[in-house]
Amino acid sequence: MSQYIPPIALVKTWLQLINFSVEKEVRAHSKRMINRNFGSVDLAITYIEQNQQQKTG
């Protein structure tokens, strides 16, 4: 069974919501989704960075 990996745009949105949302529930949900899919915010950021490097060369 393959693991679902969310689109980069969605991961970026979750990270932005964690950092900038004034709604506590929104931040909590976004962090929960990051943790469920990547295990930590740091790993989600690494995922984005690696995918951006692959696209640029």
Short mmCIF file of N, CA and C in Angstrom, two decimals:
data_model
loop_
_atom_site.label_atom_id
_atom_site.label_comp_id
_atom_site.label_asym_id
_atom_site.label_seq_id
_atom_site.Cartn_x
_atom_site.Cartn_y
_atom_site.Cartn_z
N MET A 1 0.84 -1.19 0.00
CA MET A 1 0.00 0.00 0.00
C MET A 1 0.88 1.25 0.00
N SER A 2 0.65 2.15 -0.94
CA SER A 2 1.46 3.36 -1.00
C SER A 2 0.89 4.43 -0.09
N GLN A 3 1.80 5.24 0.44
CA GLN A 3 1.39 6.31 1.34
C GLN A 3 0.99 7.54 0.53
N TYR A 4 -0.08 8.18 0.93
CA TYR A 4 -0.54 9.41 0.28
C TYR A 4 0.41 10.54 0.66
N ILE A 5 0.89 11.26 -0.33
CA ILE A 5 1.69 12.45 -0.10
C ILE A 5 0.93 13.63 -0.68
N PRO A 6 0.56 14.58 0.17
CA PRO A 6 -0.25 15.70 -0.31
C PRO A 6 0.52 16.60 -1.27
N PRO A 7 -0.19 17.32 -2.11
CA PRO A 7 0.46 18.25 -3.05
C PRO A 7 1.25 19.32 -2.30
N ILE A 8 2.31 19.78 -2.92
CA ILE A 8 3.17 20.79 -2.30
C ILE A 8 2.37 22.05 -1.93
N ALA A 9 1.46 22.46 -2.79
CA ALA A 9 0.67 23.66 -2.51
C ALA A 9 -0.13 23.51 -1.22
N LEU A 10 -0.66 22.33 -0.97
CA LEU A 10 -1.42 22.08 0.25
C LEU A 10 -0.51 22.12 1.47
N VAL A 11 0.66 21.52 1.36
CA VAL A 11 1.62 21.53 2.48
C VAL A 11 2.05 22.96 2.79
N LYS A 12 2.31 23.75 1.75
CA LYS A 12 2.68 25.15 1.96
C LYS A 12 1.54 25.91 2.66
N THR A 13 0.31 25.62 2.26
CA THR A 13 -0.84 26.26 2.89
C THR A 13 -0.92 25.91 4.37
N TRP A 14 -0.75 24.62 4.69
CA TRP A 14 -0.76 24.21 6.10
C TRP A 14 0.31 24.95 6.89
N LEU A 15 1.51 25.05 6.34
CA LEU A 15 2.60 25.74 7.03
C LEU A 15 2.28 27.22 7.23
N GLN A 16 1.70 27.86 6.22
CA GLN A 16 1.32 29.26 6.36
C GLN A 16 0.24 29.44 7.43
N LEU A 17 -0.71 28.53 7.46
CA LEU A 17 -1.77 28.62 8.47
C LEU A 17 -1.22 28.43 9.88
N ILE A 18 -0.26 27.53 10.03
CA ILE A 18 0.37 27.33 11.35
C ILE A 18 1.04 28.62 11.81
N ASN A 19 1.69 29.30 10.89
CA ASN A 19 2.46 30.49 11.24
C ASN A 19 1.64 31.77 11.34
N PHE A 20 0.59 31.89 10.54
CA PHE A 20 -0.07 33.19 10.43
C PHE A 20 -1.55 33.24 10.82
N SER A 21 -2.19 32.11 11.01
CA SER A 21 -3.61 32.14 11.34
C SER A 21 -3.84 32.64 12.76
N VAL A 22 -4.85 33.46 12.92
CA VAL A 22 -5.20 33.94 14.26
C VAL A 22 -6.13 32.95 14.96
N GLU A 23 -6.69 32.02 14.20
CA GLU A 23 -7.62 31.04 14.75
C GLU A 23 -6.86 29.84 15.31
N LYS A 24 -7.01 29.61 16.60
CA LYS A 24 -6.31 28.51 17.27
C LYS A 24 -6.68 27.16 16.65
N GLU A 25 -7.94 26.97 16.32
CA GLU A 25 -8.40 25.70 15.75
C GLU A 25 -7.78 25.45 14.39
N VAL A 26 -7.63 26.50 13.60
CA VAL A 26 -7.04 26.37 12.27
C VAL A 26 -5.57 25.97 12.39
N ARG A 27 -4.85 26.63 13.29
CA ARG A 27 -3.44 26.27 13.51
C ARG A 27 -3.32 24.83 13.98
N ALA A 28 -4.17 24.42 14.90
CA ALA A 28 -4.11 23.06 15.43
C ALA A 28 -4.41 22.02 14.35
N HIS A 29 -5.41 22.28 13.53
CA HIS A 29 -5.76 21.35 12.47
C HIS A 29 -4.63 21.24 11.45
N SER A 30 -4.06 22.36 11.08
CA SER A 30 -2.96 22.36 10.11
C SER A 30 -1.76 21.58 10.65
N LYS A 31 -1.45 21.80 11.91
CA LYS A 31 -0.32 21.07 12.52
C LYS A 31 -0.62 19.58 12.59
N ARG A 32 -1.86 19.24 12.88
CA ARG A 32 -2.26 17.82 12.92
C ARG A 32 -2.08 17.18 11.56
N MET A 33 -2.46 17.88 10.51
CA MET A 33 -2.33 17.34 9.15
C MET A 33 -0.86 17.18 8.77
N ILE A 34 -0.03 18.15 9.13
CA ILE A 34 1.41 18.05 8.88
C ILE A 34 1.98 16.84 9.61
N ASN A 35 1.66 16.73 10.88
CA ASN A 35 2.19 15.62 11.68
C ASN A 35 1.70 14.27 11.16
N ARG A 36 0.47 14.19 10.73
CA ARG A 36 -0.09 12.93 10.22
C ARG A 36 0.61 12.50 8.92
N ASN A 37 0.94 13.47 8.08
CA ASN A 37 1.52 13.15 6.78
C ASN A 37 3.05 13.10 6.77
N PHE A 38 3.69 13.86 7.67
CA PHE A 38 5.15 13.95 7.64
C PHE A 38 5.83 13.61 8.96
N GLY A 39 5.12 13.72 10.06
CA GLY A 39 5.71 13.44 11.36
C GLY A 39 6.14 14.68 12.10
N SER A 40 6.49 15.75 11.36
CA SER A 40 6.88 17.00 12.00
C SER A 40 6.86 18.13 10.97
N VAL A 41 6.84 19.34 11.47
CA VAL A 41 6.89 20.52 10.61
C VAL A 41 8.22 20.56 9.87
N ASP A 42 9.30 20.22 10.56
CA ASP A 42 10.63 20.24 9.92
C ASP A 42 10.70 19.30 8.72
N LEU A 43 10.11 18.13 8.84
CA LEU A 43 10.12 17.18 7.73
C LEU A 43 9.26 17.68 6.57
N ALA A 44 8.18 18.37 6.87
CA ALA A 44 7.34 18.95 5.81
C ALA A 44 8.12 20.03 5.06
N ILE A 45 8.86 20.84 5.79
CA ILE A 45 9.67 21.88 5.16
C ILE A 45 10.75 21.25 4.29
N THR A 46 11.37 20.19 4.78
CA THR A 46 12.39 19.46 4.00
C THR A 46 11.78 18.91 2.72
N TYR A 47 10.56 18.37 2.80
CA TYR A 47 9.86 17.84 1.63
C TYR A 47 9.67 18.94 0.58
N ILE A 48 9.25 20.11 1.00
CA ILE A 48 9.05 21.22 0.07
C ILE A 48 10.38 21.64 -0.55
N GLU A 49 11.41 21.79 0.28
CA GLU A 49 12.71 22.21 -0.22
C GLU A 49 13.26 21.21 -1.24
N GLN A 50 13.14 19.93 -0.97
CA GLN A 50 13.64 18.91 -1.89
C GLN A 50 12.89 18.93 -3.21
N ASN A 51 11.60 19.13 -3.16
CA ASN A 51 10.81 19.17 -4.39
C ASN A 51 11.10 20.42 -5.20
N GLN A 52 11.38 21.52 -4.56
CA GLN A 52 11.72 22.74 -5.28
C GLN A 52 13.09 22.61 -5.93
N GLN A 53 14.03 21.92 -5.28
CA GLN A 53 15.36 21.70 -5.85
C GLN A 53 15.27 20.80 -7.07
N GLN A 54 14.42 19.79 -7.02
CA GLN A 54 14.26 18.87 -8.14
C GLN A 54 13.70 19.59 -9.37
N LYS A 55 12.81 20.54 -9.15
CA LYS A 55 12.19 21.26 -10.27
C LYS A 55 13.14 22.28 -10.89
N THR A 56 14.07 22.82 -10.07
CA THR A 56 14.98 23.83 -10.58
C THR A 56 16.26 23.23 -11.15
N GLY A 57 16.48 21.98 -10.94
CA GLY A 57 17.63 21.39 -11.56
C GLY A 57 18.39 20.55 -10.66
#
